[in-house]
Amino acid sequence: MGTGPLMLDLNRIRNQPEEVARGLARKGVPAEAVERLVASDAAWRKAIAESDRLKALRNDLSRKIGARKKAGEETEAAQAEVREIGERLKQLEQEALESEQLLRRLMLETPNIPSPSVPDGPDESCNRVEKVWGVPPSFSFEPKAHDELGVALGILDFERAAKMSGARFVVYVGAGAALERALISFMLDLHTTAHGYTEVLPPYLVKAHALEGTGNLPKFEADLFKVDGGAFYLIPTAEVPVTNLHRDEILEEKPLPISYCAFTPCFRSEAGSYGKDTKGMIRQHQFHKVELVKYSKPEDSYQELEKLTSDAESVLEALGLCYRRVTLCAGDMSFSSAKTYDLEVWLPSQKRFREISSCSNFEDFQARRANIRYRPEGGGKPRFVHTLNGSGLAVGRTVVAILENYQQADGSIVIPEPLRPYMRGQALITAR
RNA sequence: GGAGAGAUGGCCGAGUGGUCGAAGGCGCCUGACUCGAAAUCAGGUUUGCCCGUAAGGGCAACGGGGGUUCGAAUCCCUCUCUCUCCGCCA
């Protein structure tokens, strides 16, 4: 077990346990859990203090033995004494280690505290709609679902995907594959040029500690695909490698905020989602995403969340897709998040909005877990950065939205103007 | 997959059992000198944790873990990572 910084700010838990408990209660954490944290912290501090004291004694005696040996004096008695101290120390260190491990385990399983600006509530029914952009398209016919359209056009093939990989996979064919690729390039170009993000292309396989840094482990192992007996995990999102890019680093203040965008495939086992979205491309084991990640100074992070969210929104706007922005309530937020905006795109076949992007401020939660700090200009102690990320956007779901929103009576699909340069000028997808 | 080499502070690089958290150099910061700068000189320059209102005190860290010892950067075991060569491969 490392001696590095822990997840939530321990000092905050020590000094304001009631306030922490109130915040965590909003995420459904029982008060007893916070009490356990406080108790195990006290036990750990007691053990560490006693063992440090004994170590100081041992160091002192050993030093004296060295000096006496040099002087040619007898040291047997002193050596025996230190041996004895060593024995006692072994026990004490064991105690200290055990209480630290307990504390660490509790801390790793404790979620982030919601920001005060986040509404109360246990589930999505309490999410707050912030705005709606655009209007749902009107059709003179009954709009079809994306999978029906895609199969009819010959650009999506679920049956053949199942032959090799089973359920929750798809094969893109022809214009379908080209559309996916066009969207990736379009999004990356938009974010790198108009919004100032630096493109990175990270590994898709990561070690467990990287997932611990972002908060996916230890609690959500079942959502992940394990490779090579657990030596690696397939990334569930680019958030994992890109947030861990600066793990264990002390950054300069000047370049903050640092903004990255990354295109990667994402792999999710979707355990526990049996029966949900079984048709179509909404929920797949493998999908593509362009992710936005920021490292920010603490005092700027909420302003950066607004920017990041509107950067993601600008993709939807450029594509002319009607969407709304929703603030997730405390109980509906992810484990690591302090505040999350979901962007939901209109899907005509379902006659409702569906998530296409999730933009979060993690404050210093991930930074503590991954040990990412910056040094304030002009010196001073390193401080934890705030990390943020958001989808900009989930590519597969964007294809879904385009197919459904741009469908014509004959089943063809109009390609949104900004994508055409990325598809050799093609403006319409028709049956092959 | 086979054979070998290595991992020390922001960087380079010493150190093979006893005030070594670690020489020296570079870089950086402060002061002196200067009209200013350069050069030069002097001083400073890791991080985490515990105790303390503070001043301050203590513990830990030389890739990770374990062992030997009164005492480990130094000896032993093990894991990870990096590099070189061979094979294979996009």
GROMACS .gro file of C-alpha atoms (C1' of nucleotides) in nm, chain A residues 3-4 14 44-45 48-49 52 55-56 58-59 62-63 65-66 69 79 82-83 90 207 250 373 375 381-382, chain B residues 10 18-19 21 46-52 57-61 64-72 80-81:
model
   54
    3THR     CA    1   0.171   0.627   0.131
    4GLY     CA    2   0.045   0.865  -0.132
   14ARG     CA    3  -1.165   1.502   1.004
   44TRP     CA    4  -0.456   0.449   1.172
   45ARG     CA    5  -0.319   0.773   1.316
   48ILE     CA    6   0.134   0.532   1.294
   49ALA     CA    7   0.223   0.769   1.578
   52ASP     CA    8   0.703   0.629   1.432
   55LYS     CA    9   1.142   0.389   1.489
   56ALA     CA   10   1.291   0.715   1.611
   58ARG     CA   11   1.570   0.254   1.707
   59ASN     CA   12   1.738   0.494   1.466
   62SER     CA   13   2.163   0.219   1.593
   63ARG     CA   14   2.349   0.538   1.527
   65ILE     CA   15   2.611   0.154   1.807
   66GLY     CA   16   2.785   0.261   1.490
   69LYS     CA   17   3.194   0.026   1.713
   79GLN     CA   18   2.228  -0.457   1.995
   82VAL     CA   19   1.744  -0.283   1.943
   83ARG     CA   20   1.664  -0.639   1.845
   90LYS     CA   21   0.705  -0.563   1.367
  207LYS     CA   22  -0.344  -0.145  -1.605
  250ILE     CA   23   0.349   1.808  -1.083
  373ARG     CA   24  -0.087   1.824  -0.904
  375ARG     CA   25   0.280   2.406  -0.870
  381LYS     CA   26   0.314   2.376  -0.223
  382PRO     CA   27   0.183   2.167  -0.509
  442G      C1'   28   1.370   1.864  -1.242
  450G      C1'   29   2.697   0.333   0.974
  451U      C1'   30   2.491   1.118   1.070
  453G      C1'   31   1.772   1.266   0.169
  478U      C1'   32   1.223   1.685  -0.337
  479U      C1'   33   0.784   1.465  -0.177
  480G      C1'   34   0.435   1.225   0.147
  481C      C1'   35   0.265   1.132   0.634
  482C      C1'   36   0.222   1.191   1.189
  483C      C1'   37   0.235   1.526   1.639
  484G      C1'   38   0.182   2.071   1.729
  489G      C1'   39   0.981   1.792   1.628
  490G      C1'   40   0.944   1.292   1.427
  491C      C1'   41   0.876   0.894   1.045
  492A      C1'   42   0.918   0.732   0.540
  493A      C1'   43   1.105   0.740   0.022
  496G      C1'   44   0.763  -0.189  -0.640
  497G      C1'   45   0.737  -0.580  -0.263
  498G      C1'   46   0.987  -0.913   0.075
  499G      C1'   47   1.437  -1.080   0.343
  500U      C1'   48   1.937  -1.055   0.608
  501U      C1'   49   2.138  -0.699   0.992
  502C      C1'   50   2.184  -0.334   1.587
  503G      C1'   51   2.179  -0.046   1.114
  504A      C1'   52   2.048  -0.116   0.379
  512U      C1'   53   0.743  -0.448  -1.270
  513C      C1'   54   0.937  -0.141  -1.628
   0.00000   0.00000   0.00000
